[in-house]
CSV table of C-alpha atoms and ligand atoms in Angstrom, one decimal:
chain,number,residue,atom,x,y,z
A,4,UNK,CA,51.0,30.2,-13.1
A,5,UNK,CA,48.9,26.9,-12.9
A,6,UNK,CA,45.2,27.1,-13.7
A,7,UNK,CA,44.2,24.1,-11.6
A,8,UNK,CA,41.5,25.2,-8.8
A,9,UNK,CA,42.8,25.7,-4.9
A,10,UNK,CA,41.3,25.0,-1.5
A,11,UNK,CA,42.9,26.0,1.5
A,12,UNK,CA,42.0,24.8,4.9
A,13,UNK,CA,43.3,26.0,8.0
A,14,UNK,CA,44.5,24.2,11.1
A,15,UNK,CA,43.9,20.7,9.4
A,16,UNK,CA,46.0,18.4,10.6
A,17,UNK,CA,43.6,17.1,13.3
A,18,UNK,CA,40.0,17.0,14.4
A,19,UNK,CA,37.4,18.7,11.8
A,20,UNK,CA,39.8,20.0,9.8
A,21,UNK,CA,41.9,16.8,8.7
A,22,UNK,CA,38.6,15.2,8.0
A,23,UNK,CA,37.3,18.2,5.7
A,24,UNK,CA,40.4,18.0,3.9
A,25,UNK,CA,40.0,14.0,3.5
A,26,UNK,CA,36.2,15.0,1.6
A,27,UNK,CA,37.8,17.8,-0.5
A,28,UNK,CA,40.6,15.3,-2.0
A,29,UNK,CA,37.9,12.8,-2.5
A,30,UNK,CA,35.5,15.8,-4.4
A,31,UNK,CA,37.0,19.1,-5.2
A,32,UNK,CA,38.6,19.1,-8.5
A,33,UNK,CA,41.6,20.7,-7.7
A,34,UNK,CA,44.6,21.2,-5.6
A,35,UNK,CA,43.6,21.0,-1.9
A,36,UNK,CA,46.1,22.2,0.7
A,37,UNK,CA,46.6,20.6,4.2
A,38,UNK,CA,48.0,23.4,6.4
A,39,UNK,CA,49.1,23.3,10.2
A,40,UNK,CA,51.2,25.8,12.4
A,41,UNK,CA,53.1,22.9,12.7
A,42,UNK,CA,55.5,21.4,9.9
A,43,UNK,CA,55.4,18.6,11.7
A,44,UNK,CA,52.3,17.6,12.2
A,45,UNK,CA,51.2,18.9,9.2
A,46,UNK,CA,53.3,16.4,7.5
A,47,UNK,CA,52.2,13.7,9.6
A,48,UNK,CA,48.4,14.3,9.0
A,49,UNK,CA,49.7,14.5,4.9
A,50,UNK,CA,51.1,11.1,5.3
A,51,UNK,CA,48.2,9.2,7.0
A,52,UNK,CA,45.9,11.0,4.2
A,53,UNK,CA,48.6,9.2,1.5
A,54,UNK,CA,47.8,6.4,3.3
A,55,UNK,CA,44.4,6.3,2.7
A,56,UNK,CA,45.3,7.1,-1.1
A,57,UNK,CA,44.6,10.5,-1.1
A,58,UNK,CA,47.0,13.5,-2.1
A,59,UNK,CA,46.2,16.9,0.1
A,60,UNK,CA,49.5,19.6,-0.5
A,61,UNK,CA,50.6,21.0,2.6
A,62,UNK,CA,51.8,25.0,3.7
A,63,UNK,CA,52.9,26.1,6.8
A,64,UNK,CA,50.3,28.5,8.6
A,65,UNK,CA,49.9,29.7,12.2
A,66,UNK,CA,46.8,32.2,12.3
A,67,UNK,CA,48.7,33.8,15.3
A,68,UNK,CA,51.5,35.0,12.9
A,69,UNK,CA,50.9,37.7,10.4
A,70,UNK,CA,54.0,36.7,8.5
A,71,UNK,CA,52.7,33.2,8.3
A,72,UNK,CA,49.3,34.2,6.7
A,73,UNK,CA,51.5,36.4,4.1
A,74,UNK,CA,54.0,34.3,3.4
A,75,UNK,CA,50.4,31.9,2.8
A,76,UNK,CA,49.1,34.7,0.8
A,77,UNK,CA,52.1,35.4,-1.4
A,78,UNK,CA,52.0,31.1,-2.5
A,79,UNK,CA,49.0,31.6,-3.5
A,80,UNK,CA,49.1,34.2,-5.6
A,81,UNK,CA,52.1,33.4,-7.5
A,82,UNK,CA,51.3,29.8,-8.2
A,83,UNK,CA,48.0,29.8,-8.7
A,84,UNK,CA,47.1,33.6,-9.0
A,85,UNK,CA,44.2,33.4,-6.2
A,86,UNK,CA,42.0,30.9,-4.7
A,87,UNK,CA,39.2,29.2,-5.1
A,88,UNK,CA,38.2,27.8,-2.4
A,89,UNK,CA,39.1,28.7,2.1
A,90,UNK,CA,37.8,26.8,5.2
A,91,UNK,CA,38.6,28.9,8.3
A,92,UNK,CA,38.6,25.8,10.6
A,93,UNK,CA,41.5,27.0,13.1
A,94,UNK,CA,40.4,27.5,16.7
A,95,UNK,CA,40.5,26.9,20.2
A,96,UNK,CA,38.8,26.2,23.1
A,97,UNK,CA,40.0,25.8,26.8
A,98,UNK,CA,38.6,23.2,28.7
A,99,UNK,CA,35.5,23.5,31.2
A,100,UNK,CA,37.7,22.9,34.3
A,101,UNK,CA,41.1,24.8,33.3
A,102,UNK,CA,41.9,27.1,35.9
A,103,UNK,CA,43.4,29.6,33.6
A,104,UNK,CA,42.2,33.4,34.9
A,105,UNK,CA,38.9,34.2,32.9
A,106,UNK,CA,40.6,37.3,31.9
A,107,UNK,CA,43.6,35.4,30.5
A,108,UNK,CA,41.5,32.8,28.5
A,109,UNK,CA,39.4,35.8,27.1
A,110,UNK,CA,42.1,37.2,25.2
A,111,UNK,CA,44.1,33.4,24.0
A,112,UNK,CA,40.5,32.2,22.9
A,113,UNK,CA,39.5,36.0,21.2
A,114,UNK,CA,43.4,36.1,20.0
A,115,UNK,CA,43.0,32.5,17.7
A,116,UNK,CA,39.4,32.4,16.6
A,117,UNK,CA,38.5,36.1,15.9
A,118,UNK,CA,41.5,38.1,15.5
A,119,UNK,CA,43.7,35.8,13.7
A,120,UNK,CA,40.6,34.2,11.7
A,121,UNK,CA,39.6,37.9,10.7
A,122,UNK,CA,43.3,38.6,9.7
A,123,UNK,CA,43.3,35.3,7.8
A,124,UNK,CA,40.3,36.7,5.8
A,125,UNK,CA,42.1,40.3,5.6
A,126,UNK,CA,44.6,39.1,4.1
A,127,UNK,CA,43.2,35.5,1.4
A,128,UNK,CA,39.6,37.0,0.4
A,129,UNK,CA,40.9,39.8,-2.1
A,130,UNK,CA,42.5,36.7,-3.4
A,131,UNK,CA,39.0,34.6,-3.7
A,132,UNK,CA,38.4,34.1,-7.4
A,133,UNK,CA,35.2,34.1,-8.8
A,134,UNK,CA,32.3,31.9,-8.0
A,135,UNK,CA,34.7,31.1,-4.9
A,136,UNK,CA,33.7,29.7,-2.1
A,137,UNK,CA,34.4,31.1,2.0
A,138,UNK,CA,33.4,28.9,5.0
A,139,UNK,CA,34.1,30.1,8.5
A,140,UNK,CA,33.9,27.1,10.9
A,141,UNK,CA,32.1,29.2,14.0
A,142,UNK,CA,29.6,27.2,16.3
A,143,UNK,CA,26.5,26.8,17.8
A,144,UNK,CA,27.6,28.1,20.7
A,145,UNK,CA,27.8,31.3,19.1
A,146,UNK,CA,24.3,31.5,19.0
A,147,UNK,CA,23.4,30.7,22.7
A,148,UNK,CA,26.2,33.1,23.7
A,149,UNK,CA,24.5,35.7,21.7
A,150,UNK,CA,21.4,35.1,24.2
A,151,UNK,CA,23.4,35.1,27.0
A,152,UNK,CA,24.5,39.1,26.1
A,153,UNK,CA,22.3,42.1,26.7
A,154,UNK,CA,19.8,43.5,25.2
A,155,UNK,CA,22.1,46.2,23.6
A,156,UNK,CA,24.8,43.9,22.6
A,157,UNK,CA,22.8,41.4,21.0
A,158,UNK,CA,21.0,44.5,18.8
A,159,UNK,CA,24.2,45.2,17.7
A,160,UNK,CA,25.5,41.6,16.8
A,161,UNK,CA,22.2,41.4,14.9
A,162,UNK,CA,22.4,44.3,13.4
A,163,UNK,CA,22.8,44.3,9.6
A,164,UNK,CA,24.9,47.6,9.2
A,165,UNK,CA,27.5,46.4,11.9
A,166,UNK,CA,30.8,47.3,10.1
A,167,UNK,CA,33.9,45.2,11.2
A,168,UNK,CA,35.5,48.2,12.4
A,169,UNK,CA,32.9,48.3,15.1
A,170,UNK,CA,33.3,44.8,15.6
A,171,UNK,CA,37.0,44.6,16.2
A,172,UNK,CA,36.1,47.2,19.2
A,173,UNK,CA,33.4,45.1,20.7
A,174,UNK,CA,35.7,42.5,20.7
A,175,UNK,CA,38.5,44.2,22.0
A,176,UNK,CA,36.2,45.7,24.7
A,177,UNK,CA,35.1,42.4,25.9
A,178,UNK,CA,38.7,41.0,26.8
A,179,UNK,CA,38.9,44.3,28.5
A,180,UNK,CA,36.2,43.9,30.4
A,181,UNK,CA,37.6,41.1,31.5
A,182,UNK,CA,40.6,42.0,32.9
A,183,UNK,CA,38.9,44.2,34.7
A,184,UNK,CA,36.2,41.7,36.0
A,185,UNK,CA,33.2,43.9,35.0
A,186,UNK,CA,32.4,41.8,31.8
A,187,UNK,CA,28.8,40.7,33.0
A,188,UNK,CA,28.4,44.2,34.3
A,189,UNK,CA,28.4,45.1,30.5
A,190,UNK,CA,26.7,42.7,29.7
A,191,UNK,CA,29.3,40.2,28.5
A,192,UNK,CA,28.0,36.2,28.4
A,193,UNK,CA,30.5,34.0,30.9
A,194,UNK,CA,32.0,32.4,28.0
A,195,UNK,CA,35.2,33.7,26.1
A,196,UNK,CA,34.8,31.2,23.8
A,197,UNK,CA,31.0,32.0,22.9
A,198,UNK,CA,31.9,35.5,22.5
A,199,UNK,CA,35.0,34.2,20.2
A,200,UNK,CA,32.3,32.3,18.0
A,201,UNK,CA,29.8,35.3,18.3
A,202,UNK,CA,33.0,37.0,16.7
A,203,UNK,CA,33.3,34.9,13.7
A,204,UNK,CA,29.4,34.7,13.2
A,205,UNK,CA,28.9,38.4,12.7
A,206,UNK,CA,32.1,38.7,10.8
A,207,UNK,CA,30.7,36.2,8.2
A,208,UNK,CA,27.8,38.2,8.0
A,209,UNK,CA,29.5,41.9,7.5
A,210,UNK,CA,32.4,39.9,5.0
A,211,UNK,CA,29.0,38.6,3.0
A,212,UNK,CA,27.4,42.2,3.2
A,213,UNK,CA,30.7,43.5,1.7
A,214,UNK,CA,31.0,41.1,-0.8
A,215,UNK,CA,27.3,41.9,-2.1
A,216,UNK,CA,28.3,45.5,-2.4
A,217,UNK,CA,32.1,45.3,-3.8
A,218,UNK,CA,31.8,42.1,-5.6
A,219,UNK,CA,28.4,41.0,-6.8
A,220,UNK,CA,29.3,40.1,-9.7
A,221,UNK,CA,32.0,37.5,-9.0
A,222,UNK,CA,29.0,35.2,-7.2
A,223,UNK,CA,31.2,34.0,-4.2
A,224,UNK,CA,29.4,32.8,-1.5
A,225,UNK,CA,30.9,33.1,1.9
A,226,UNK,CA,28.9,31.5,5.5
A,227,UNK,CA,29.6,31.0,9.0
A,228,UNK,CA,28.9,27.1,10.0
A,229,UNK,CA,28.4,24.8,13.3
A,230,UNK,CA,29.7,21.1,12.1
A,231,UNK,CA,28.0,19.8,15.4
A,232,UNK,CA,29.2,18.4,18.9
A,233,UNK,CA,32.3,15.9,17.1
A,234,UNK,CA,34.5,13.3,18.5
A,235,UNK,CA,38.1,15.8,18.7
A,236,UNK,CA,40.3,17.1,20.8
A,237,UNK,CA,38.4,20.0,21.6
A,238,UNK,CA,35.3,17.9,22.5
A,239,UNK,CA,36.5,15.0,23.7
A,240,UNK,CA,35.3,11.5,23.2
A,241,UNK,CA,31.2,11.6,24.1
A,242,UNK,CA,30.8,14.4,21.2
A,243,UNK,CA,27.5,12.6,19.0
A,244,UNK,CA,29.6,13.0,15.3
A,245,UNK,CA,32.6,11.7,14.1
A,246,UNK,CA,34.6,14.0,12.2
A,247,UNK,CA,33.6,13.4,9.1
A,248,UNK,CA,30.3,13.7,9.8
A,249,UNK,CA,31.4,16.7,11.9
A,250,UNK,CA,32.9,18.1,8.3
A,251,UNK,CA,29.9,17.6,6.2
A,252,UNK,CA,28.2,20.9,6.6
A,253,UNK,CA,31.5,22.7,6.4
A,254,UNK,CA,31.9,20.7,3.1
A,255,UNK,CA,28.7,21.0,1.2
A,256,UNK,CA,29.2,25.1,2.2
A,257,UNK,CA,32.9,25.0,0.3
A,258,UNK,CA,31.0,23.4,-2.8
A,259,UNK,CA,28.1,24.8,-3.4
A,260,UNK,CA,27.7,24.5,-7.1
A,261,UNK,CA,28.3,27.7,-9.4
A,262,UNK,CA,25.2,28.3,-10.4
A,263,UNK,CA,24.0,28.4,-6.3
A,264,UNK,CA,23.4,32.0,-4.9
A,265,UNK,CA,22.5,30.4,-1.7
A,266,UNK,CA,23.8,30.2,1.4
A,267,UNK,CA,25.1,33.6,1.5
A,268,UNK,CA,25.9,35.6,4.9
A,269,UNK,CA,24.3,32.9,6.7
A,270,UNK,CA,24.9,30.7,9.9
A,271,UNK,CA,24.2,27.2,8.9
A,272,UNK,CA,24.4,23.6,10.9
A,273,UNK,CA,23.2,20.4,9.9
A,274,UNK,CA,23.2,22.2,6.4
A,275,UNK,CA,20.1,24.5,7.2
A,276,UNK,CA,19.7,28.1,7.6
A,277,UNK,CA,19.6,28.7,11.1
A,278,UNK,CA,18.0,32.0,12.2
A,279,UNK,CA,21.4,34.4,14.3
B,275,NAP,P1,40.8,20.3,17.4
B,275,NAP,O1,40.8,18.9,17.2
B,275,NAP,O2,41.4,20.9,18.7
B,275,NAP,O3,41.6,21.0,16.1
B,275,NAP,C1,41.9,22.3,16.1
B,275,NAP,C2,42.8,22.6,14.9
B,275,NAP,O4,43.1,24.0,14.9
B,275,NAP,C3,44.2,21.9,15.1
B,275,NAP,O5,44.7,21.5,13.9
B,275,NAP,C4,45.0,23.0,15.7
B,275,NAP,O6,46.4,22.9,15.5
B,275,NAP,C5,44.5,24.2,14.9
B,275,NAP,N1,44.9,25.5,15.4
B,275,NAP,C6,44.7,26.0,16.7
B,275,NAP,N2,45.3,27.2,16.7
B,275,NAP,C7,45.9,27.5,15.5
B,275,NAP,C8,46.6,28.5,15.0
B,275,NAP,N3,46.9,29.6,15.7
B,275,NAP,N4,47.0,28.5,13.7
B,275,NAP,C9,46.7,27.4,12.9
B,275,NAP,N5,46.0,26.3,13.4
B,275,NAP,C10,45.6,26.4,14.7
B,275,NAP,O7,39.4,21.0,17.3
B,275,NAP,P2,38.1,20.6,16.3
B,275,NAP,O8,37.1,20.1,17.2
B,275,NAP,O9,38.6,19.9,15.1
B,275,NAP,O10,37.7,22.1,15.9
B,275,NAP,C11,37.8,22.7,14.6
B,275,NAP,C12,36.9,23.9,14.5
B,275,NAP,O11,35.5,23.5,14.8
B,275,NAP,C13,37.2,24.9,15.6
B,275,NAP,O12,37.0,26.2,15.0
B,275,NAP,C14,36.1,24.7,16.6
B,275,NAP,O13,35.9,25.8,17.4
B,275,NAP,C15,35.0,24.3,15.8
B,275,NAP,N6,33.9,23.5,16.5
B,275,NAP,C16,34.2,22.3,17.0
B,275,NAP,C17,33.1,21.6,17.6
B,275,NAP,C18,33.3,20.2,18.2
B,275,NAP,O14,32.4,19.7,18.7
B,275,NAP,N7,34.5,19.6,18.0
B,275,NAP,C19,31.9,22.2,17.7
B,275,NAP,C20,31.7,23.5,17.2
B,275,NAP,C21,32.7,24.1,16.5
B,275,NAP,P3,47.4,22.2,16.6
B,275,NAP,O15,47.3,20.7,16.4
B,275,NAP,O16,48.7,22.8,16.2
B,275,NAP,O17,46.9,22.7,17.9
């Protein structure tokens, strides 16, 4: 089993992703991995980060796919007996004008950035080792969605004895809501992916709360981030950052030096605390 330090960062072979995995091979003193749901395309963003003279490893994983995150999981452990070191970058976002059904988009968007982010973490942070290091890529869209919610539903995302459990169900409710078009009736924000962010927010803050009472002594520090409006795919070419400016925040989270025991359970952008 090799003792050489791992970072994982998933779907990174475009956009935000590729670019935080550029600034770990450039800093983190370890293995990095490059993955992608994609062979593929993983190998192609591997190749142009060669190019640049840089050395990212790849593995094959698809959030969607439970087998994929295990077969992920099981790598891990047997070659280098944990990690150190997990971006969970992967998401999507449909665009403003796609005429998918609401209902439809509610439970792709909730599918990819809460459910298979939260089975990501399931299933790689009893791996993290100690003094390692969890960043959640969520966005600042989480946080206006969260005012766009009821008065009851934003006590509960607020709340600091939320458990994931209850969580899960809120999440579930909301795409059923959906389907049955009485989502703003229950007080549901228009927005599937601001509720799919809201998702990944609180769930940073309930996996931090855990880890305070399960781990404390291993000091790993685990936060939700926004990296900003960036030029990608998913935000198209006005977006104010480039995407390694878009990475930095997600970046200085993943190495925040051992003896730091902040950021922790937070939502941060521009590297600041920013109040949830
Ligand atoms: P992007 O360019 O569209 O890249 C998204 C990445 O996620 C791609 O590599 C994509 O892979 C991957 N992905 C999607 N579904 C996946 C799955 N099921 N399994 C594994 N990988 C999957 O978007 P981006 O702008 O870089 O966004 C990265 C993160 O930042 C997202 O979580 C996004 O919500 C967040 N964010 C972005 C902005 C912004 O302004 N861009 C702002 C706030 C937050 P494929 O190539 O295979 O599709």
């Amino acid at each position: 089993m090799s003792s050489v330090q791992v970072a994982v960062v998933t779907g990174s072979n475009k956009g935000i992703g590729l670019a935080i995995v550029r600034a770990l091979c450039k800093q983190f003193p370890g293995d990095v991995y490059l993955t992608s749901r994609d062979p593929g395309r993983g190998q192609a963003a591997v190749a142009q980060l060669q190019q640049e003279g840089l050395r990212p490893l790849f593995h094959q994983l698809d959030i969607d796919d439970l087998q994929s995150i295990r077969a992920l999981r099981d790598f891990l452990k047997e070659k280098y007996g944990g990690l150190n070191v997990l971006v969970n970058n992967a998401g999507i976002a449909f665009k403003v004008h796609d005429t998918t059904p609401f209902a439809v988009q509610a439970e792709v968007t909730l599918k990819t950035n809460f459910f298979g982010t939260r089975n990501v973490c399931t299933e790689l942070l009893p791996l993290m080792k100690p003094y390692g290091r969890v960043v959640n890529v969520s966005s600042m869209v989480s946080s206006s969605a969260l005012g766009g919610c009821s008065q009851e539903l934003q006590q509960k995302f607020r709340s600091d004895t939320i458990t994931e459990e209850e969580l899960v169900q809120l999440m579930t409710k909301f795409v059923e809501d959906t389907k049955k078009s009485v989502h703003e009736k229950e007080g549901w924000p228009n927005t599937a992916y601001g509720v799919s962010k809201i998702g990944v927010t609180v769930l940073s803050r309930i996996q931090a709360r855990l880890l305070n009472e399960e781990r404390k002594g291993d000091h790993i520090l685990l936060n939700a981030c926004c990296p900003g409006w960036v030029r990608t795919d998913m935000a198209g070419p006005k977006a104010t950052k480039s995407p390694d400016e878009g990475a930095e925040t997600p970046v200085y989270l993943a190495l925040l030096p051992s003896n730091a025991d902040a950021p922790h359970g937070q939502f941060v952008s521009n590297k600041t605390v920013r109040p949830w």
